[in-house]
Short mmCIF file of C-alpha atoms and ligand atoms in Angstrom, two decimals:
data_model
loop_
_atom_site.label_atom_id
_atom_site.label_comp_id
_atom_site.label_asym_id
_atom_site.label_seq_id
_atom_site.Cartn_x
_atom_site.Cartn_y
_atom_site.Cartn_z
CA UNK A 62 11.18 19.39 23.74
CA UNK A 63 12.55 21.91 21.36
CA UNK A 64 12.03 25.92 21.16
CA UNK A 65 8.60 27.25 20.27
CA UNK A 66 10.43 29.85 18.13
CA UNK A 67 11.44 27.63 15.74
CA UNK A 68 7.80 25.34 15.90
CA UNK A 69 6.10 29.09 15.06
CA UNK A 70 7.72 29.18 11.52
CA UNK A 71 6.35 25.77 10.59
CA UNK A 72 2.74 24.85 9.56
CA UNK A 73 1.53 21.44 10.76
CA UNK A 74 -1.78 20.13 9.11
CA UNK A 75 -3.94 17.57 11.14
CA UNK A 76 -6.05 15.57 9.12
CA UNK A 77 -9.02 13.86 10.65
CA UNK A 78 -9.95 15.90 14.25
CA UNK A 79 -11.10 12.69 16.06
CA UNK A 80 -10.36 11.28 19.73
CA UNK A 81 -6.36 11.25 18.17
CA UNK A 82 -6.08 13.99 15.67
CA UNK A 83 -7.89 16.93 18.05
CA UNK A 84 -5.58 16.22 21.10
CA UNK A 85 -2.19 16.16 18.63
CA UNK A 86 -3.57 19.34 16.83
CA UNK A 87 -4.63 21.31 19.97
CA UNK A 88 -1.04 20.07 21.38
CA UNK A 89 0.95 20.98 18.12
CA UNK A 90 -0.44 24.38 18.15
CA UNK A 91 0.06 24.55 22.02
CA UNK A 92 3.58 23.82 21.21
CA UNK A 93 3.91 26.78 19.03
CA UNK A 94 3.27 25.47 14.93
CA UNK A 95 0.95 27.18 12.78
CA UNK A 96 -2.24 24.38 13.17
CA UNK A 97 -4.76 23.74 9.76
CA UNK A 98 -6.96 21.04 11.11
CA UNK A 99 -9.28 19.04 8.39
CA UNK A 100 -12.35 17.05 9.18
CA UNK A 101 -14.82 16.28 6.42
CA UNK A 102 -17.71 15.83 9.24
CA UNK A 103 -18.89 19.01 8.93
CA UNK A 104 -21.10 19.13 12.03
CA UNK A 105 -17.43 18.33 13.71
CA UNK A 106 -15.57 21.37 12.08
CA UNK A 107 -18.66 23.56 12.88
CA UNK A 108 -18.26 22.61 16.74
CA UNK A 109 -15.08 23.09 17.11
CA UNK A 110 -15.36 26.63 14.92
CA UNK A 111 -17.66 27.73 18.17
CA UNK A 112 -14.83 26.16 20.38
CA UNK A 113 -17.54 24.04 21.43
CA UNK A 114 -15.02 20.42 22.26
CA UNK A 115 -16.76 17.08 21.47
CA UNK A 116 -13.93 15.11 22.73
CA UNK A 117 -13.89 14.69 26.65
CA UNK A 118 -10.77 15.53 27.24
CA UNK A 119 -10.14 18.23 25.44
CA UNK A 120 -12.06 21.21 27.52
CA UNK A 121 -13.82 23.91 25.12
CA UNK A 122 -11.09 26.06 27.27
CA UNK A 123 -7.78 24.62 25.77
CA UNK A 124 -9.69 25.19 22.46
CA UNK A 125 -10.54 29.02 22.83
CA UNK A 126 -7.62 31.12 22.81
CA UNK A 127 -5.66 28.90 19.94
CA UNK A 128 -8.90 29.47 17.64
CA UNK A 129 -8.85 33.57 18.86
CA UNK A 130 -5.16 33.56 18.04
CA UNK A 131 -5.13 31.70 14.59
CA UNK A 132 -2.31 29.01 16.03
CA UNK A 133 -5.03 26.60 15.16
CA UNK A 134 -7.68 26.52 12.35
CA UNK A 135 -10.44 23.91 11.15
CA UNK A 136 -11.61 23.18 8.01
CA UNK A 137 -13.83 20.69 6.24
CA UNK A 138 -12.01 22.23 2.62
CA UNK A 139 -8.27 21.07 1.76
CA UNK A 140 -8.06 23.52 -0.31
CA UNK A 141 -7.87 26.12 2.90
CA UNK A 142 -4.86 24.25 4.47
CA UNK A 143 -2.50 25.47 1.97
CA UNK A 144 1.17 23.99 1.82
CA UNK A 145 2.37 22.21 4.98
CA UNK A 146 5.83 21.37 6.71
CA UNK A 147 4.20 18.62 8.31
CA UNK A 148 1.08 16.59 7.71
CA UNK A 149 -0.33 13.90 10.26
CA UNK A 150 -3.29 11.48 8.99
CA UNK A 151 -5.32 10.15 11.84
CA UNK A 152 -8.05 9.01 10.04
CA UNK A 153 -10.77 6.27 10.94
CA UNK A 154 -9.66 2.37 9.88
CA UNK A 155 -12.20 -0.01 10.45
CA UNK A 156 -13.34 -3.34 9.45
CA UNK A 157 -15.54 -3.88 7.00
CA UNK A 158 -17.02 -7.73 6.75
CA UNK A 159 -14.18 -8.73 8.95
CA UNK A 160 -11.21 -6.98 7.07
CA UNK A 161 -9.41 -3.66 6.74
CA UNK A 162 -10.91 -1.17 5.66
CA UNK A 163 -8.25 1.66 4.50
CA UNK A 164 -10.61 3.41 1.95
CA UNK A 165 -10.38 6.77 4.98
CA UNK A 166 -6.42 6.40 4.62
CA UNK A 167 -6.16 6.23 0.87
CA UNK A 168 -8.76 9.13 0.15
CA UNK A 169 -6.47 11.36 2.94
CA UNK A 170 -3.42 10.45 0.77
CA UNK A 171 -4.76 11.67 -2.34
CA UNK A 172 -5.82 14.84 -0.79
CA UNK A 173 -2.77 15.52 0.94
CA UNK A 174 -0.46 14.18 -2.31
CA UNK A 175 -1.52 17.35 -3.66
CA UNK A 176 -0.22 20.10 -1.14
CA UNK A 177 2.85 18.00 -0.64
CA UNK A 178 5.97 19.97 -1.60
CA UNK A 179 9.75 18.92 -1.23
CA UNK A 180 11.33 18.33 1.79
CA UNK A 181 7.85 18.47 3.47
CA UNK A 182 6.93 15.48 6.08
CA UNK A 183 4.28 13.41 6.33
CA UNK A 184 3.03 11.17 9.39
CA UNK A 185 0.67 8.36 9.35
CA UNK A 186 -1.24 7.83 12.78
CA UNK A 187 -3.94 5.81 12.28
CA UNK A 188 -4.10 1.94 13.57
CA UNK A 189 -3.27 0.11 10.80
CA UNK A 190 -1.49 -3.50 9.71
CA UNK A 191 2.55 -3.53 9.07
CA UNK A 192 3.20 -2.16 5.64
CA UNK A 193 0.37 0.07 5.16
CA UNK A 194 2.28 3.15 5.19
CA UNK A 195 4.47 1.54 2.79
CA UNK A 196 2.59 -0.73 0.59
CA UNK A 197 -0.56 1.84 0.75
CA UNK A 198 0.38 5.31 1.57
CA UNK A 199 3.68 5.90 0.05
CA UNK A 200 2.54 5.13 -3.73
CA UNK A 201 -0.37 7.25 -3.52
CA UNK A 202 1.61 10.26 -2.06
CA UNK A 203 3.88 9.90 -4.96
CA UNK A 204 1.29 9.17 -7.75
CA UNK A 205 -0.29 12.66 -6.63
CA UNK A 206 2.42 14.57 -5.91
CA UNK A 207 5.30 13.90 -8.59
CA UNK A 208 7.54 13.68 -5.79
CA UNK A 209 9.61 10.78 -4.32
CA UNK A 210 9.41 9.29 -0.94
CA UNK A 211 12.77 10.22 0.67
CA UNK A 212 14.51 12.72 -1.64
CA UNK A 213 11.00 14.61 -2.50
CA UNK A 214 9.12 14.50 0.99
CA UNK A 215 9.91 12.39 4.23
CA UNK A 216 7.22 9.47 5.32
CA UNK A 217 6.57 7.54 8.41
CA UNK A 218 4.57 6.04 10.85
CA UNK A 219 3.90 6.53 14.36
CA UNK A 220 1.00 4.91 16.47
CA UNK A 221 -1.09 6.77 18.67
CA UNK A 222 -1.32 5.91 22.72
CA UNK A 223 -4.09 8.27 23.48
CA UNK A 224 -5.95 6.64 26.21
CA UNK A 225 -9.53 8.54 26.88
CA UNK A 226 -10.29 9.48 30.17
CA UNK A 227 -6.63 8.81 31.34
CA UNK A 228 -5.86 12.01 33.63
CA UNK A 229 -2.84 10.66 34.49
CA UNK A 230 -1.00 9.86 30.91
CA UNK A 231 -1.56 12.22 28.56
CA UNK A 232 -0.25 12.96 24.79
CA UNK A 233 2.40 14.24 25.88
CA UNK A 234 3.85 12.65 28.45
CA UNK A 235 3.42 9.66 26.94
CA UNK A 236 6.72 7.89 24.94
CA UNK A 237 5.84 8.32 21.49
CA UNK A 238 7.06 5.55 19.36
CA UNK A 239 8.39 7.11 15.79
CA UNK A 240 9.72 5.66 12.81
CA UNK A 241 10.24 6.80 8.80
CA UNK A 242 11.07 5.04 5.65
CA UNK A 243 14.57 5.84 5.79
CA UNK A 244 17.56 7.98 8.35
CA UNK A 245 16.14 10.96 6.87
CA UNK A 246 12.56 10.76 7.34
CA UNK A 247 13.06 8.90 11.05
CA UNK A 248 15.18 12.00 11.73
CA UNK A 249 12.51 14.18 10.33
CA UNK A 250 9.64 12.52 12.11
CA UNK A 251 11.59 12.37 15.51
CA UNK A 252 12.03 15.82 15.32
CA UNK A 253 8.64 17.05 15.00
CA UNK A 254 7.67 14.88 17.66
CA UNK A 255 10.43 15.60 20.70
CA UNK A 256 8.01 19.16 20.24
CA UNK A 257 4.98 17.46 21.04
CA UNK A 258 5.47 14.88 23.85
CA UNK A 259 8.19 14.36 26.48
CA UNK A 260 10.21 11.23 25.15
CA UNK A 261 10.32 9.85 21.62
CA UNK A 262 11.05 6.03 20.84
CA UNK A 263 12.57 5.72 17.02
CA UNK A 264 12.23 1.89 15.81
CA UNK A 265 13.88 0.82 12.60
CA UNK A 266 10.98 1.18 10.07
CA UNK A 267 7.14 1.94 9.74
CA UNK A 268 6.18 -1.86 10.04
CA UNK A 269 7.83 -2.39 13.00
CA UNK A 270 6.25 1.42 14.76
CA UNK A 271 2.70 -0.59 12.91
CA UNK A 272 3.18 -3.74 14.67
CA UNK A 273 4.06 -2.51 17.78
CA UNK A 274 0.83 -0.35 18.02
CA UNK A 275 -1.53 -3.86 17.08
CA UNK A 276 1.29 -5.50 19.84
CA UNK A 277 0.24 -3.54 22.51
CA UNK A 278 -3.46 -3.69 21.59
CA UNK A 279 -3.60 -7.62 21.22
CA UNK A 280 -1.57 -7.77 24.70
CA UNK A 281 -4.65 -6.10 26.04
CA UNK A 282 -7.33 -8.34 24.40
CA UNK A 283 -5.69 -11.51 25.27
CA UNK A 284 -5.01 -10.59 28.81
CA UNK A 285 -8.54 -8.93 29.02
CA UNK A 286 -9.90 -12.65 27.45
CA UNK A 287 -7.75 -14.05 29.65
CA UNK A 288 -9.19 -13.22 33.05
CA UNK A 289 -12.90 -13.09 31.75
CA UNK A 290 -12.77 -16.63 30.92
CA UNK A 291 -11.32 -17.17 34.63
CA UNK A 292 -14.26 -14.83 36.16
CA UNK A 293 -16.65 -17.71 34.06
CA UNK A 294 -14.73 -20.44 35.95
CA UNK A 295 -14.16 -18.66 39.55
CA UNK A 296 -17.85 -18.88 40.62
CA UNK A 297 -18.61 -22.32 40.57
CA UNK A 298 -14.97 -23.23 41.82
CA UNK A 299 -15.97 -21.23 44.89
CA UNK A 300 -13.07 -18.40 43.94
CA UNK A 301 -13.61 -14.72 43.99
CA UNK A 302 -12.13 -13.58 40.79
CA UNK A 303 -11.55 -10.05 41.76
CA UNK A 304 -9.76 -11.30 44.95
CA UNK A 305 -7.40 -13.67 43.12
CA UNK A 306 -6.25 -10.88 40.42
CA UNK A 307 -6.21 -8.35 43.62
CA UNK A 308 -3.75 -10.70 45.14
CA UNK A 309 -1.95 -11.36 42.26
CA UNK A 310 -1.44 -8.30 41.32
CA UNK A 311 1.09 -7.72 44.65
CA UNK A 312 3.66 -9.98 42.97
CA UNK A 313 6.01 -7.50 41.90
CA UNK A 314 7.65 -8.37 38.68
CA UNK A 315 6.06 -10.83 35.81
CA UNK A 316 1.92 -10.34 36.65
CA UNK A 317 0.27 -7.06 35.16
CA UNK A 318 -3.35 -7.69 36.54
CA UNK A 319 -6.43 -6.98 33.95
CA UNK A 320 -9.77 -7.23 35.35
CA UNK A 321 -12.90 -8.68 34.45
CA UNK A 322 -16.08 -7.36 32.60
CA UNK A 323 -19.10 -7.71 30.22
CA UNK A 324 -16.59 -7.53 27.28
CA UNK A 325 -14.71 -5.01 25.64
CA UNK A 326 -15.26 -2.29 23.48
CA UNK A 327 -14.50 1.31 21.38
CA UNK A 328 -12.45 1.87 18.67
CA UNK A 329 -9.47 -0.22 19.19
CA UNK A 330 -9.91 -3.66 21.06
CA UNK A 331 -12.43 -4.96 18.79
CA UNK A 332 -10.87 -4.03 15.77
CA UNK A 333 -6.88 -3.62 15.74
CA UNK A 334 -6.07 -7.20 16.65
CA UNK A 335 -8.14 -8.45 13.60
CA UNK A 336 -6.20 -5.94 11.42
CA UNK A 337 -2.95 -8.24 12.49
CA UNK A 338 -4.91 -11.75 11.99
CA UNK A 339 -6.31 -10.71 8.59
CA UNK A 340 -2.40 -9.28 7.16
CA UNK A 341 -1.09 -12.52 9.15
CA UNK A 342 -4.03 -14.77 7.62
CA UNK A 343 -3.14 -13.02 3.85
CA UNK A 344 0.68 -13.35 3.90
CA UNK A 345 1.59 -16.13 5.69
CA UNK A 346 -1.95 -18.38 5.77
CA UNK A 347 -1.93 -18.95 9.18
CA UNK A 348 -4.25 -18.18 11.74
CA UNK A 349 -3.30 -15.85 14.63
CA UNK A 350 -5.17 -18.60 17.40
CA UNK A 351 -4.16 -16.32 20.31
CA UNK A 352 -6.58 -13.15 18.49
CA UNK A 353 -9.70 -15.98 17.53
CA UNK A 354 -9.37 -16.87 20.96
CA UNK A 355 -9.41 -14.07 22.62
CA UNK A 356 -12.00 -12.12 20.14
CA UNK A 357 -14.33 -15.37 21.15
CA UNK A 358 -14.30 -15.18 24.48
CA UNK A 359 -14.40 -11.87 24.71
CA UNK A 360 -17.90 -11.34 22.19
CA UNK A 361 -19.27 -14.42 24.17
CA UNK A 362 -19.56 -12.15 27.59
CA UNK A 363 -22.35 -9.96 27.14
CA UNK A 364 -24.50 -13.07 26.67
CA UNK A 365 -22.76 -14.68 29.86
CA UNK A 366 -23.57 -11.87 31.69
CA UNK A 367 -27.37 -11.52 30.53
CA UNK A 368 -27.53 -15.59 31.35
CA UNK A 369 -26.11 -14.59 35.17
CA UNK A 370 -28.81 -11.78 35.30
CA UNK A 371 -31.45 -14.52 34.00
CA UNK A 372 -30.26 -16.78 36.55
CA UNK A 373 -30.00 -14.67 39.72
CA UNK A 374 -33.95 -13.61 38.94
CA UNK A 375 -34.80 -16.88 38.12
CA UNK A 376 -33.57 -17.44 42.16
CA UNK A 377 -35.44 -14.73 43.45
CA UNK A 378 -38.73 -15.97 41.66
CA UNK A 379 -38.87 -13.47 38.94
CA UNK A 380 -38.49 -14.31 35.12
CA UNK A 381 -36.16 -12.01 33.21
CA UNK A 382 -39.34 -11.47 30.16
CA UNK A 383 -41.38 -8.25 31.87
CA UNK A 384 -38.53 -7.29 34.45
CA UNK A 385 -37.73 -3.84 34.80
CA UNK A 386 -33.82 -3.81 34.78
CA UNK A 387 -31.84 -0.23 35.46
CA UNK A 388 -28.49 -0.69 33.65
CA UNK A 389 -25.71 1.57 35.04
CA UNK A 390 -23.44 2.58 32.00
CA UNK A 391 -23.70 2.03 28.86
CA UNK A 392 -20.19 3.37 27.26
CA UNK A 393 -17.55 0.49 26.73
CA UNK A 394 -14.98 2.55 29.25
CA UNK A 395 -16.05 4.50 32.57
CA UNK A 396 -16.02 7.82 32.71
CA UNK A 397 -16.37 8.28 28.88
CA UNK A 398 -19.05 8.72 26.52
CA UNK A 399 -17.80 6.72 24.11
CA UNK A 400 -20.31 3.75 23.11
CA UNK A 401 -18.23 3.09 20.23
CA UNK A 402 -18.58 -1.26 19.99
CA UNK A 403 -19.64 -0.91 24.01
CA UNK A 404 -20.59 -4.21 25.25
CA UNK A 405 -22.64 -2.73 27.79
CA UNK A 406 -24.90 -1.55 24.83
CA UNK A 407 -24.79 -5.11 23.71
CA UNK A 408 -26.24 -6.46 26.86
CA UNK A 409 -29.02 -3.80 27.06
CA UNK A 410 -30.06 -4.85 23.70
CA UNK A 411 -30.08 -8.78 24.56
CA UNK A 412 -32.14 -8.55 27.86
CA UNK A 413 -34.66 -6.24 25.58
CA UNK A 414 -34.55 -9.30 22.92
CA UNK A 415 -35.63 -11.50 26.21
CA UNK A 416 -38.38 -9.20 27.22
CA UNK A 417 -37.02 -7.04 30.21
CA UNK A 418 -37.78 -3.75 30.26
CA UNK A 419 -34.57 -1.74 30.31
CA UNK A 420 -34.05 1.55 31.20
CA UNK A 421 -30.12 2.95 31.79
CA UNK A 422 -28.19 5.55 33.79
CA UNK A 423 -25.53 6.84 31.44
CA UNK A 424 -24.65 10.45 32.57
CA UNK A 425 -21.79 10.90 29.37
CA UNK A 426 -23.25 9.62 26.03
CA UNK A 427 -25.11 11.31 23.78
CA UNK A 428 -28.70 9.97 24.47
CA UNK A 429 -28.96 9.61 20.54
CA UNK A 430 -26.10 6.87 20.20
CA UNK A 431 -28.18 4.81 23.09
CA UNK A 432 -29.69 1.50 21.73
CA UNK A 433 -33.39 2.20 20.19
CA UNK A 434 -35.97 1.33 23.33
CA UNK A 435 -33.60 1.93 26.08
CA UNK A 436 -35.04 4.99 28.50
CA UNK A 437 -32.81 7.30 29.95
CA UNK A 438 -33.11 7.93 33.38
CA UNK A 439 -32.06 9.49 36.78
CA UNK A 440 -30.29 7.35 39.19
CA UNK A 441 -32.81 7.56 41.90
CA UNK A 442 -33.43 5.98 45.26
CA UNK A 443 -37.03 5.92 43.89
CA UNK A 444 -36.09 4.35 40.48
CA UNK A 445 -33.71 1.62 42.58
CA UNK A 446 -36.92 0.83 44.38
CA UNK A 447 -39.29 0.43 41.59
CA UNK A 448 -36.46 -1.97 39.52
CA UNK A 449 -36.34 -5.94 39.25
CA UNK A 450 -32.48 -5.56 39.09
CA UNK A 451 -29.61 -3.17 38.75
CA UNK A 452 -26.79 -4.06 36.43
CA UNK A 453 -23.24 -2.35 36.61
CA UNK A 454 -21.86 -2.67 33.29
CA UNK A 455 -19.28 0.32 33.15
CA UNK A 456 -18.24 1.96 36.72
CA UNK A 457 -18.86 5.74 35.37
CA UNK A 458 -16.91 7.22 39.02
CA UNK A 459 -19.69 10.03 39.32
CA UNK A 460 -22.53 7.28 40.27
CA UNK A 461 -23.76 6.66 43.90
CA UNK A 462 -22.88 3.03 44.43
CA UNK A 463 -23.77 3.09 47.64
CA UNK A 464 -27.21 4.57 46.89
CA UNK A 465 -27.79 1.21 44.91
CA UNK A 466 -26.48 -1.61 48.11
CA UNK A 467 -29.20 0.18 50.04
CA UNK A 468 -32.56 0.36 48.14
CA UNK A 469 -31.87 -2.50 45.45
CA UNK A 470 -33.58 -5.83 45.71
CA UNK A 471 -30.95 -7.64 43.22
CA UNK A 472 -27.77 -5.96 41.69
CA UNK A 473 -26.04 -7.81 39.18
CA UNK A 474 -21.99 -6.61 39.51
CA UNK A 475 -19.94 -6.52 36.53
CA UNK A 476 -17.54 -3.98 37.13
CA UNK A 477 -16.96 -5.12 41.44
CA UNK A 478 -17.80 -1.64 42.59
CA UNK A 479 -20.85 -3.27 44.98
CA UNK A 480 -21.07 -4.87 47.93
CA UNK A 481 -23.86 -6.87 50.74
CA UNK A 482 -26.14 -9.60 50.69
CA UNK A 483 -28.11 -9.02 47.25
CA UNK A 484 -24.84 -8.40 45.03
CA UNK A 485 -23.97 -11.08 42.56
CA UNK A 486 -20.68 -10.23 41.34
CA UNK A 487 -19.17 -11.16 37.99
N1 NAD B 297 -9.70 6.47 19.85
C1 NAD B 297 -8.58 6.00 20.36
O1 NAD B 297 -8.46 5.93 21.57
C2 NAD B 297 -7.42 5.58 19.47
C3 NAD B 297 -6.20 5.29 20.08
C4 NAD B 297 -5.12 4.94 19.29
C5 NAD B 297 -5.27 4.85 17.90
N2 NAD B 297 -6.47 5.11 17.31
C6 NAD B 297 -6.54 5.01 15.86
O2 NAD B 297 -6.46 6.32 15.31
C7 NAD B 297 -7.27 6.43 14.15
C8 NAD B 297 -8.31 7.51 14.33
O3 NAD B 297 -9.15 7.15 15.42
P1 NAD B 297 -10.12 8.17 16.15
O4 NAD B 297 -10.59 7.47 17.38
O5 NAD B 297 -9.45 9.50 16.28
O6 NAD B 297 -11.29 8.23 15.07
P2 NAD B 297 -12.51 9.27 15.02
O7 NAD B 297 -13.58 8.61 14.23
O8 NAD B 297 -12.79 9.83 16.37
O9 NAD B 297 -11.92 10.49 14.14
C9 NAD B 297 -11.48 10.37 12.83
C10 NAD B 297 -11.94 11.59 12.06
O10 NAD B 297 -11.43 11.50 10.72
C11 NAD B 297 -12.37 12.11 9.85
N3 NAD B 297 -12.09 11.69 8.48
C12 NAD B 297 -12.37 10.52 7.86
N4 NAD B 297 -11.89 10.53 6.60
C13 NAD B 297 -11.30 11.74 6.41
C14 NAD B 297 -10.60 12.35 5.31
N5 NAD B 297 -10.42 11.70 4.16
N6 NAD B 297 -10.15 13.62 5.47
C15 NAD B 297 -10.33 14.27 6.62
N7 NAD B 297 -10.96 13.73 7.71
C16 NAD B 297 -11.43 12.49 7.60
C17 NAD B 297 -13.71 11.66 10.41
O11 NAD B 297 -14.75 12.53 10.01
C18 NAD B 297 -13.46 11.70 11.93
O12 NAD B 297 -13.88 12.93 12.51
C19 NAD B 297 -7.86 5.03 13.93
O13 NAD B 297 -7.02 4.31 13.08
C20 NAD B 297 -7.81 4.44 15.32
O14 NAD B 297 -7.76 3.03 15.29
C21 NAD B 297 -7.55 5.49 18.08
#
């Protein structure tokens, strides 16, 4: 990483202070640049104004002293960030009715076109399909700017790997893959980053640094499809799943092991591989089977696991319509509050549709996210009695597992952190 006496002379501006743009700002002004951070969510800028964090892993601590020393301010207003030396966009890109939705990117790149001066840099973070920061970006920077993409200001791409609740691999010790538009802007870009994390990766252009990002992404999808349709299978062949991808997973070269669940969720599984099958679908008319697959099996779980819940009820005499089910969990990934997609939220919402009664132990999410009719509640030995079944649906670490094998009549597994007589795993 390079000297913090040369970062302090350069102003960085973060647009978009989400679960990727608030780490890289906090970091960039850790590092030493002059930080403008830009949200339009106002309630967002006005938390993080009080140093009050609303992303989990940034503490309201890391937050305090770079907002008391002016290395790093927020602002809902573009015209408070000034000029920049560089500019990252990490903006929301959804879907909208099953296809990109860039309108977040495109209205960032007309803002920023017009504080863009020459030699001046500017990064595009968000997911996105290859040649978006090309096709999309580039044109409107110009258009608003007067300048030109390589001689005026530098341009690339380079995909984010943050990876919430992850203690272990953090922004910046992370490889960061970089790329620009040409030697020039790769160089720029590269440079910037070696300040931030511990290794950069430079690829040969912006599509490939997009692809690789929807690459990894799909990798996880398929694999994560992949073993859920197995878990489906295991049962009735008389297999223990999580025992077979435990075992496998000792082979030491060619098996990565992905486990089992009630489907997957957040920002990025559900979405980014459909970015790649609707740009493959577009340019080339062909359908990426491996992504349809994979995106079917994987939205067909939550109803698998509501049909297991029916069925283990059904054995014990009790019919799922009335039943007073405790879900555990209700983000899409333990230990976070994120219930962004969260097919645990899914299944809640389909054994209400059946007629159990559903209340929910979820210690990190804001209660207001929660599906409508789902109570909140303590995980009690008292509330373990008094339920029909318990459901694990995300394995937050903080919950007492063991508190559940003791007093529960019927526990429906989906995460395998259970064990005894009355467990029915996934
Ligand atoms: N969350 C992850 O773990 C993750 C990981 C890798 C990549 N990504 C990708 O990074 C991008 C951002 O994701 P996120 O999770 O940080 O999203 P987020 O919704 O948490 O944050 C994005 C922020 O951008 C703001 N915003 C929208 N339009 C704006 C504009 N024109 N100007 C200024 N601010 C604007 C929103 O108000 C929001 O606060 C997405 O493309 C996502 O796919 C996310």
């Amino acid at each position: 990483m390079g000297s913090t006496e040369t970062s302090a002379r350069r102003k960085v501006l973060v647009v978009g202070l989400g679960y990727v743009g608030l780490p890289l700002a906090v970091r960039a002004a850790e590092a030493g640049f002059r930080v403008t951070g830009l949200d339009t969510d106002e309630q967002r800028v006005k938390r993080l104004e009080a140093a009050d964090s609303y992303i989990e892993d940034i503490p309201d601590e890391r937050l305090l002293p770079l907002l008391d020393s002016g290395r790093l301010r927020v602002s809902t207003d573009y015209a408070d960030a000034g000029t920049f030396d560089v500019c990252v966009i990490a903006v929301p890109t959804p879907l909208r009715d099953g296809a990109p939705d860039l309108r977040c990117v495109k209205s960032a790149g007309r803002s920023v076109a017009l504080l863009l001066r020459p030699g001046a840099v500017v990064v595009l973070e968000s997911t996105t399909y290859p040649g978006t920061t090309e096709e999309i970006l580039l044109p409107i920077l110009e258009a608003g700017s007067g300048l030109r993409a390589g001689d005026g200001f530098r341009l690339g791409y380079s995909p984010e790997r943050i990876d919430p609740g992850n203690a272990r691999w953090q922004l910046e010790n992370t490889p960061k893959v970089v790329s620009g538009i040409d030697d020039a802007s790769l160089e720029a870009v590269t440079e910037f980053y070696d300040r931030i994390v511990t290794r950069t990766v430079p690829v040969s252009s912006p599509r490939t640094a997009e692809l690789t990002k929807l690459l990894e992404n799909t990798f996880r999808q398929v694999n994560i499809a992949l073993v859920n349709e197995l878990a489906m299978c295991a049962g009735p062949l008389g297999v223990d799943i999580w025992e077979a991808v435990d075992a496998a997973a000792t082979k030491p070269f060619g098996f990565m092991p992905f486990t089992p669940g009630p489907g997957v969720g957040g920002h990025c599984l559900p979405v980014d591989p459909s970015y790649l099958s609707w740009q493959v679908r577009q340019k080339l008319q062909h359908d990426v089977r491996f992504v349809s697959l994979a995106h079917e099996i994987n939205e067909h779980m939550p109803e698998y696991v509501v049909g297991r819940i029916e069925g283990g009820l059904a054995g014990l005499g009790r019919p799922l319509a009335g039943a007073r089910v405790l879900v555990l969990g209700l983000a899409y990934k333990k230990n976070t509050g994120d219930v962004r997609e969260s097919p645990a939220a899914t299944v809640a919402e389909l054994l209400m549709a059946r007629g159990a009664r559903v209340r929910a132990v979820e210690p990190y999410a804001d209660a207001r996210l929660l599906p409508p009719g789902v109570l909140c509640v303590e995980l009690t030995e008292a509330e373990i009695a008094t339920t029909d079944a318990v459901v694990v649906l995300t394995d937050h670490d903080c919950l007492d597992y063991g508190l559940v094998e003791r007093h529960a009549t019927y526990v429906f597994d989906a995460r395998n952190r259970c064990r005894g007589d009355r467990i029915d795993r996934l």
